[in-house]
mmCIF file of C-alpha atoms in Angstrom:
data_model
loop_
_atom_site.group_PDB
_atom_site.id
_atom_site.type_symbol
_atom_site.label_atom_id
_atom_site.label_comp_id
_atom_site.label_asym_id
_atom_site.label_seq_id
_atom_site.Cartn_x
_atom_site.Cartn_y
_atom_site.Cartn_z
ATOM 1 C CA MET M 1 3.222 -38.866 -8.739
ATOM 2 C CA LEU M 2 2.120 -37.370 -12.081
ATOM 3 C CA ALA M 3 1.171 -34.058 -10.136
ATOM 4 C CA ALA M 4 4.182 -33.737 -7.994
ATOM 5 C CA LEU M 5 6.407 -34.281 -11.111
ATOM 6 C CA VAL M 6 4.295 -31.425 -12.915
ATOM 7 C CA THR M 7 4.938 -29.166 -9.877
ATOM 8 C CA ALA M 8 8.805 -29.984 -9.306
ATOM 9 C CA LEU M 9 9.135 -29.401 -12.967
ATOM 10 C CA ALA M 10 7.089 -25.821 -12.956
ATOM 11 C CA CYS M 11 8.878 -24.718 -9.444
ATOM 12 C CA GLY M 12 12.493 -25.218 -11.176
ATOM 13 C CA THR M 13 15.269 -25.088 -8.487
ATOM 14 C CA LEU M 14 14.389 -22.314 -6.462
ATOM 15 C CA ALA M 15 10.914 -22.677 -5.347
ATOM 16 C CA CYS M 16 8.296 -25.045 -3.799
ATOM 17 C CA ARG M 17 10.342 -26.620 -1.411
ATOM 18 C CA THR M 18 7.646 -26.055 1.640
ATOM 19 C CA SER M 19 3.972 -25.079 0.997
ATOM 20 C CA ALA M 20 2.859 -21.741 1.484
ATOM 21 C CA PRO M 21 -0.745 -21.476 3.515
ATOM 22 C CA PRO M 22 -3.734 -22.021 1.457
ATOM 23 C CA GLY M 23 -5.191 -19.009 -0.339
ATOM 24 C CA ILE M 24 -1.997 -17.096 -0.824
ATOM 25 C CA LEU M 25 -0.619 -19.320 -4.335
ATOM 26 C CA GLN M 26 -3.939 -19.116 -6.088
ATOM 27 C CA GLY M 27 -2.303 -20.357 -9.620
ATOM 28 C CA ALA M 28 0.363 -22.233 -11.334
ATOM 29 C CA PRO M 29 3.551 -22.331 -9.486
ATOM 30 C CA LEU M 30 6.899 -20.882 -11.062
ATOM 31 C CA SER M 31 10.890 -20.242 -10.090
ATOM 32 C CA LEU M 32 11.638 -18.000 -7.598
ATOM 33 C CA ASP M 33 14.401 -16.549 -10.001
ATOM 34 C CA ASP M 34 12.012 -16.978 -12.993
ATOM 35 C CA ALA M 35 12.884 -14.278 -16.159
ATOM 36 C CA ARG M 36 9.327 -12.564 -16.435
ATOM 37 C CA ALA M 37 8.833 -12.236 -12.463
ATOM 38 C CA ASN M 38 12.534 -10.726 -12.322
ATOM 39 C CA ARG M 39 11.925 -7.939 -14.986
ATOM 40 C CA VAL M 40 8.885 -7.186 -13.183
ATOM 41 C CA VAL M 41 10.415 -6.654 -9.465
ATOM 42 C CA ASP M 42 12.988 -4.610 -11.059
ATOM 43 C CA ALA M 43 10.808 -2.485 -13.454
ATOM 44 C CA TYR M 44 8.370 -2.329 -10.119
ATOM 45 C CA LEU M 45 10.946 -1.355 -7.746
ATOM 46 C CA GLU M 46 12.104 1.527 -9.886
ATOM 47 C CA VAL M 47 8.701 3.281 -10.093
ATOM 48 C CA ALA M 48 8.127 2.543 -6.373
ATOM 49 C CA ALA M 49 11.643 4.323 -5.676
ATOM 50 C CA SER M 50 10.979 6.972 -7.748
ATOM 51 C CA ARG M 51 6.854 7.638 -6.064
ATOM 52 C CA THR M 52 7.275 9.626 -3.118
ATOM 53 C CA GLY M 53 4.869 12.106 -2.579
ATOM 54 C CA LEU M 54 1.387 13.139 -3.898
ATOM 55 C CA ARG M 55 -1.133 15.629 -3.808
ATOM 56 C CA GLY M 56 -4.795 15.275 -4.891
ATOM 57 C CA SER M 57 -8.337 15.132 -4.510
ATOM 58 C CA ALA M 58 -10.687 12.009 -4.347
ATOM 59 C CA ARG M 59 -14.157 10.776 -3.726
ATOM 60 C CA VAL M 60 -13.551 8.630 -0.777
ATOM 61 C CA ALA M 61 -16.668 5.882 0.087
ATOM 62 C CA LEU M 62 -16.058 3.795 3.529
ATOM 63 C CA ALA M 63 -18.661 1.098 4.136
ATOM 64 C CA GLY M 64 -18.585 -1.145 6.925
ATOM 65 C CA PRO M 65 -20.788 -3.407 9.454
ATOM 66 C CA ASP M 66 -22.140 -0.173 10.919
ATOM 67 C CA PHE M 67 -20.960 2.770 9.007
ATOM 68 C CA LYS M 68 -21.003 4.447 5.916
ATOM 69 C CA LEU M 69 -19.712 7.355 4.567
ATOM 70 C CA ASN M 70 -19.205 8.804 0.847
ATOM 71 C CA ARG M 71 -17.626 12.196 0.968
ATOM 72 C CA PRO M 72 -14.758 14.079 -1.095
ATOM 73 C CA GLN M 73 -11.475 14.536 0.811
ATOM 74 C CA ARG M 74 -8.040 16.463 -0.150
ATOM 75 C CA ILE M 75 -5.166 13.970 0.324
ATOM 76 C CA VAL M 76 -1.589 14.235 0.511
ATOM 77 C CA VAL M 77 0.621 11.677 1.312
ATOM 78 C CA GLU M 78 4.786 11.151 1.102
ATOM 79 C CA ARG M 79 6.958 7.961 2.158
ATOM 80 C CA PRO M 80 7.562 6.881 4.374
ATOM 81 C CA ALA M 81 4.706 7.814 6.529
ATOM 82 C CA ARG M 82 3.557 11.413 6.299
ATOM 83 C CA LEU M 83 -0.520 12.053 5.445
ATOM 84 C CA ARG M 84 -2.701 14.597 5.566
ATOM 85 C CA PHE M 85 -6.553 13.558 5.265
ATOM 86 C CA GLU M 86 -9.135 16.806 4.683
ATOM 87 C CA VAL M 87 -12.656 15.647 4.264
ATOM 88 C CA ILE M 88 -15.060 18.005 3.021
ATOM 89 C CA GLY M 89 -18.812 18.233 4.254
ATOM 90 C CA LEU M 90 -21.740 19.655 2.513
ATOM 91 C CA PHE M 91 -21.291 23.235 0.670
ATOM 92 C CA GLU M 92 -17.503 22.355 0.614
ATOM 93 C CA GLN M 93 -16.973 23.605 4.315
ATOM 94 C CA LEU M 94 -14.074 21.415 5.844
ATOM 95 C CA ALA M 95 -15.364 19.005 8.284
ATOM 96 C CA ALA M 96 -12.179 17.368 9.633
ATOM 97 C CA VAL M 97 -8.282 16.791 9.241
ATOM 98 C CA ILE M 98 -6.403 13.988 10.132
ATOM 99 C CA VAL M 99 -2.573 14.682 9.836
ATOM 100 C CA SER M 100 0.671 12.374 10.085
ATOM 101 C CA ASP M 101 3.946 13.427 10.212
ATOM 102 C CA GLY M 102 5.461 9.700 10.321
ATOM 103 C CA LEU M 103 5.856 10.121 14.166
ATOM 104 C CA GLN M 104 2.786 11.999 15.698
ATOM 105 C CA TYR M 105 -0.556 12.273 14.619
ATOM 106 C CA GLY M 106 -3.031 15.100 14.955
ATOM 107 C CA PHE M 107 -7.018 15.314 14.550
ATOM 108 C CA TYR M 108 -9.445 18.479 14.012
ATOM 109 C CA ASP M 109 -13.040 17.698 14.252
ATOM 110 C CA ALA M 110 -14.265 21.412 12.536
ATOM 111 C CA SER M 111 -17.877 20.520 14.216
ATOM 112 C CA THR M 112 -16.536 20.817 17.591
ATOM 113 C CA GLY M 113 -13.734 22.808 16.612
ATOM 114 C CA GLU M 114 -11.401 20.690 19.010
ATOM 115 C CA MET M 115 -7.750 19.245 18.007
ATOM 116 C CA GLU M 116 -6.019 16.235 19.320
ATOM 117 C CA GLU M 117 -2.558 15.059 19.189
ATOM 118 C CA GLY M 118 -0.190 12.037 20.103
ATOM 119 C CA PRO M 119 1.855 9.357 19.242
ATOM 120 C CA LEU M 120 1.166 7.492 15.960
ATOM 121 C CA THR M 121 -0.109 4.247 16.547
ATOM 122 C CA PRO M 122 -1.321 0.962 14.085
ATOM 123 C CA SER M 123 -4.580 1.437 14.707
ATOM 124 C CA LEU M 124 -4.911 5.403 13.886
ATOM 125 C CA LEU M 125 -6.246 5.225 10.799
ATOM 126 C CA TRP M 126 -9.002 2.529 11.887
ATOM 127 C CA GLU M 127 -10.238 4.613 14.995
ATOM 128 C CA LEU M 128 -10.055 7.959 13.024
ATOM 129 C CA ALA M 129 -11.132 7.477 9.176
ATOM 130 C CA LYS M 130 -12.491 3.825 9.599
ATOM 131 C CA VAL M 131 -9.253 2.696 7.134
ATOM 132 C CA ASP M 132 -8.240 -0.466 8.440
ATOM 133 C CA VAL M 133 -4.433 -0.116 7.420
ATOM 134 C CA GLU M 134 -1.456 1.168 9.185
ATOM 135 C CA VAL M 135 -0.359 4.916 8.145
ATOM 136 C CA ALA M 136 2.753 3.967 6.102
ATOM 137 C CA GLU M 137 0.974 0.996 4.644
ATOM 138 C CA ALA M 138 -1.717 3.655 3.313
ATOM 139 C CA VAL M 139 0.748 5.980 2.223
ATOM 140 C CA GLY M 140 2.253 3.298 -0.387
ATOM 141 C CA ILE M 141 -1.533 2.570 -1.097
ATOM 142 C CA LEU M 142 -2.287 6.035 -2.391
ATOM 143 C CA LEU M 143 0.782 6.501 -4.058
ATOM 144 C CA GLY M 144 0.024 3.359 -6.123
ATOM 145 C CA ALA M 145 3.501 1.658 -5.456
ATOM 146 C CA PRO M 146 3.423 0.163 -1.892
ATOM 147 C CA ARG M 147 7.044 -1.567 -1.766
ATOM 148 C CA PRO M 148 7.923 -4.844 0.215
ATOM 149 C CA ARG M 149 8.604 -4.625 4.151
ATOM 150 C CA PRO M 150 12.235 -4.089 4.730
ATOM 151 C CA GLY M 151 13.838 -7.385 5.242
ATOM 152 C CA SER M 152 11.469 -9.772 3.592
ATOM 153 C CA ALA M 153 12.413 -11.728 0.627
ATOM 154 C CA ARG M 154 10.688 -13.144 -2.751
ATOM 155 C CA ALA M 155 9.103 -16.694 -1.471
ATOM 156 C CA ALA M 156 7.115 -17.440 -4.137
ATOM 157 C CA VAL M 157 6.138 -16.656 -7.577
ATOM 158 C CA TRP M 158 3.036 -17.613 -9.611
ATOM 159 C CA LEU M 159 0.929 -17.352 -12.728
ATOM 160 C CA GLU M 160 -2.550 -16.841 -11.979
ATOM 161 C CA PRO M 161 -5.817 -16.438 -14.600
ATOM 162 C CA GLU M 162 -5.825 -13.666 -17.159
ATOM 163 C CA ASP M 163 -2.045 -13.716 -17.271
ATOM 164 C CA ARG M 164 -1.414 -12.194 -13.811
ATOM 165 C CA LEU M 165 1.806 -12.715 -12.565
ATOM 166 C CA GLY M 166 1.945 -13.431 -8.587
ATOM 167 C CA ILE M 167 5.007 -12.673 -6.426
ATOM 168 C CA ALA M 168 5.237 -12.953 -2.695
ATOM 169 C CA PHE M 169 7.319 -11.548 -0.066
ATOM 170 C CA ALA M 170 8.099 -13.331 3.552
ATOM 171 C CA ASN M 171 8.175 -10.686 6.618
ATOM 172 C CA GLY M 172 10.345 -13.755 8.417
ATOM 173 C CA ARG M 173 12.964 -16.066 7.612
ATOM 174 C CA ARG M 174 14.009 -19.241 9.324
ATOM 175 C CA GLY M 175 17.663 -17.836 9.544
ATOM 176 C CA ALA M 176 20.239 -15.680 8.518
ATOM 177 C CA ARG M 177 21.727 -16.795 5.082
ATOM 178 C CA PRO M 178 25.362 -16.306 5.552
ATOM 179 C CA ASP M 179 25.706 -15.559 1.713
ATOM 180 C CA CYS M 180 22.998 -12.785 2.091
ATOM 181 C CA PRO M 181 24.400 -9.629 3.117
ATOM 182 C CA ALA M 182 22.478 -7.471 5.802
ATOM 183 C CA ASP M 183 20.955 -5.382 3.355
ATOM 184 C CA PRO M 184 17.117 -4.949 3.957
ATOM 185 C CA GLU M 185 16.666 -4.852 -0.215
ATOM 186 C CA ARG M 186 18.638 -8.206 -1.220
ATOM 187 C CA GLY M 187 15.749 -10.580 -0.531
ATOM 188 C CA TRP M 188 13.612 -8.616 -2.988
ATOM 189 C CA ARG M 189 16.326 -9.158 -5.875
ATOM 190 C CA ASP M 190 18.962 -11.418 -4.977
ATOM 191 C CA ALA M 191 18.793 -14.876 -5.456
ATOM 192 C CA ALA M 192 20.813 -15.542 -2.370
ATOM 193 C CA CYS M 193 18.646 -14.158 -0.159
ATOM 194 C CA PHE M 194 15.421 -15.708 -1.458
ATOM 195 C CA ALA M 195 12.734 -17.305 1.178
ATOM 196 C CA GLU M 196 10.524 -20.341 1.128
ATOM 197 C CA ALA M 197 6.990 -20.675 0.491
ATOM 198 C CA GLY M 198 6.464 -21.842 3.908
ATOM 199 C CA ASP M 199 7.817 -18.731 5.334
ATOM 200 C CA LEU M 200 4.728 -16.992 4.195
ATOM 201 C CA ALA M 201 2.906 -18.801 7.303
ATOM 202 C CA ARG M 202 4.593 -15.909 9.396
ATOM 203 C CA GLY M 203 3.354 -13.177 7.252
ATOM 204 C CA GLY M 204 4.062 -11.227 4.151
ATOM 205 C CA ASP M 205 2.489 -9.420 1.194
ATOM 206 C CA ALA M 206 1.757 -10.761 -1.898
ATOM 207 C CA PHE M 207 1.564 -8.771 -5.098
ATOM 208 C CA LEU M 208 -0.641 -9.278 -8.183
ATOM 209 C CA PHE M 209 0.786 -8.110 -11.487
ATOM 210 C CA ASP M 210 -0.922 -7.297 -15.187
ATOM 211 C CA PRO M 211 0.808 -8.657 -18.104
ATOM 212 C CA ALA M 212 1.889 -5.385 -18.587
ATOM 213 C CA GLY M 213 3.441 -5.411 -15.574
ATOM 214 C CA ARG M 214 1.194 -2.675 -13.970
ATOM 215 C CA LEU M 215 0.327 -3.623 -9.860
ATOM 216 C CA VAL M 216 -3.355 -4.811 -9.719
ATOM 217 C CA GLU M 217 -3.352 -6.415 -6.001
ATOM 218 C CA LEU M 218 -1.855 -6.081 -2.876
ATOM 219 C CA ARG M 219 -2.702 -9.267 -0.439
ATOM 220 C CA ALA M 220 -1.372 -8.277 3.133
ATOM 221 C CA TYR M 221 -0.937 -11.524 5.278
ATOM 222 C CA ASP M 222 -0.548 -11.772 9.327
ATOM 223 C CA ALA M 223 2.022 -13.683 11.514
ATOM 224 C CA ALA M 224 -0.255 -16.407 11.459
ATOM 225 C CA GLY M 225 -1.043 -16.201 7.205
ATOM 226 C CA ALA M 226 -4.759 -14.730 7.291
ATOM 227 C CA LEU M 227 -5.289 -11.929 5.141
ATOM 228 C CA ARG M 228 -4.979 -8.886 6.612
ATOM 229 C CA PHE M 229 -6.228 -6.501 3.831
ATOM 230 C CA ARG M 230 -6.779 -6.780 0.044
ATOM 231 C CA ALA M 231 -5.907 -3.810 -1.813
ATOM 232 C CA ARG M 232 -6.989 -3.235 -5.341
ATOM 233 C CA PHE M 233 -5.662 -1.184 -8.432
ATOM 234 C CA GLU M 234 -7.771 -0.081 -11.284
ATOM 235 C CA ALA M 235 -8.958 2.591 -13.835
ATOM 236 C CA TYR M 236 -5.168 3.050 -14.934
ATOM 237 C CA ALA M 237 -4.491 6.058 -16.704
ATOM 238 C CA ALA M 238 -1.599 8.956 -17.607
ATOM 239 C CA ILE M 239 -1.208 11.313 -15.533
ATOM 240 C CA GLY M 240 2.214 14.422 -15.893
ATOM 241 C CA GLU M 241 3.392 15.774 -19.015
ATOM 242 C CA GLY M 242 6.278 14.541 -21.337
ATOM 243 C CA ALA M 243 9.099 12.890 -19.694
ATOM 244 C CA GLU M 244 6.929 12.880 -16.060
ATOM 245 C CA ARG M 245 3.783 11.321 -17.392
ATOM 246 C CA VAL M 246 2.971 7.465 -15.902
ATOM 247 C CA ASP M 247 0.313 5.397 -15.509
ATOM 248 C CA PHE M 248 -1.439 5.928 -12.351
ATOM 249 C CA PRO M 249 -4.224 3.941 -10.628
ATOM 250 C CA ARG M 250 -7.410 6.443 -10.809
ATOM 251 C CA SER M 251 -9.809 3.745 -8.554
ATOM 252 C CA VAL M 252 -7.757 2.085 -5.250
ATOM 253 C CA THR M 253 -9.962 -0.384 -3.059
ATOM 254 C CA ILE M 254 -8.853 -2.004 0.204
ATOM 255 C CA ASP M 255 -10.886 -4.385 1.692
ATOM 256 C CA SER M 256 -10.389 -5.559 5.122
ATOM 257 C CA PRO M 257 -12.571 -9.352 5.722
ATOM 258 C CA ALA M 258 -11.722 -8.990 9.286
ATOM 259 C CA VAL M 259 -13.411 -6.222 10.122
ATOM 260 C CA GLY M 260 -15.897 -6.273 7.107
ATOM 261 C CA SER M 261 -14.700 -2.894 6.025
ATOM 262 C CA GLN M 262 -14.086 -1.547 2.526
ATOM 263 C CA ALA M 263 -12.433 1.844 1.635
ATOM 264 C CA ARG M 264 -12.392 3.052 -1.889
ATOM 265 C CA PHE M 265 -10.691 6.177 -3.173
ATOM 266 C CA ALA M 266 -11.373 7.463 -6.420
ATOM 267 C CA TRP M 267 -9.061 10.091 -7.719
ATOM 268 C CA ASN M 268 -10.457 13.185 -9.052
ATOM 269 C CA ARG M 269 -6.983 14.769 -9.358
ATOM 270 C CA VAL M 270 -3.613 13.135 -8.546
ATOM 271 C CA MET M 271 0.243 15.426 -8.778
ATOM 272 C CA LEU M 272 3.071 13.812 -7.731
ATOM 273 C CA ALA M 273 5.593 15.483 -6.120
ATOM 274 C CA SER M 274 9.085 14.871 -5.038
ATOM 275 C CA ALA M 275 8.729 16.782 -2.071
ATOM 276 C CA LEU M 276 6.380 18.330 0.070
ATOM 277 C CA PRO M 277 6.415 20.918 2.796
ATOM 278 C CA ASP M 278 6.318 19.874 6.686
ATOM 279 C CA ARG M 279 3.406 22.446 7.288
ATOM 280 C CA LEU M 280 1.241 19.947 5.225
ATOM 281 C CA PHE M 281 1.803 17.415 7.870
ATOM 282 C CA ARG M 282 0.993 19.178 10.909
ATOM 283 C CA LEU M 283 -1.746 20.765 12.755
ATOM 284 C CA PRO M 284 -1.698 24.889 12.891
ATOM 285 C CA ASP M 285 -0.790 25.902 16.235
ATOM 286 C CA ARG M 286 -3.255 28.035 17.431
ATOM 287 C CA ARG M 287 -1.306 29.205 20.269
ATOM 288 C CA ALA M 288 0.832 31.146 17.894
ATOM 289 C CA GLY M 289 -2.063 32.540 16.187
ATOM 290 C CA GLN M 290 -2.304 29.890 13.374
ATOM 291 C CA GLY M 291 -6.097 28.946 13.905
ATOM 292 C CA GLY M 292 -7.179 29.871 10.523
ATOM 293 C CA ALA M 293 -4.200 28.510 8.435
ATOM 294 C CA TRP M 294 -6.457 25.498 7.163
#
């Protein structure tokens, strides 16, 4: 009885009507409209909206049950799903290129000189790069500012050890709410659109923030409520100059328990960009005489 009373008082009027799947909420529950959560969400969404693209270089370490790779890469990403990975081999030679323009992908293997192209698929990065996330997810993670999925709704708020604030967004809800307009982002901010913790059983994303409001972890759950991947954001440091100066996670690690893999990106150089040329996200057309345009 006492435990139930404590939980009810902690949750307030808008949270904990239904329990979330085990393992998602790992701390003391708070109200969905908790004042600190509102401030953190608003500030974070502003950061995410302003961070649209980047160019840089990173040491990328990949490890799994039957593979291991640790090579430098040149990386370009742009929301929502444009990406370019250039894998650098020995003696600073280009070993491979993976590109996505958001609809199509291209892959170039320098060892054979062969190119392949095709439609973007959810498993593309796993098949070509052993990174077990979708391209759009990788873009948000590498920008250091993944966004909740469009149409998802705030479903749980809690406090973890070390004063880490957790905010979870459910991908699906139990039905349309008449007082919630059809705005895919309303559920992130608007109490009229909030979901319930139980909705997380059908999938969602849990964002963990440090006391300064910086994103330190993203946990993504599938439609069965199982953990798909965990992305950790560490080693924050200032990049840019003057008004463009921002805190950026210089180390990003993606753990994928289902396949037993880990991908770690340690940035050497990062430059944020507001717009990037289309050519970066396509392979050169050798038929047009551009075969050496790497």
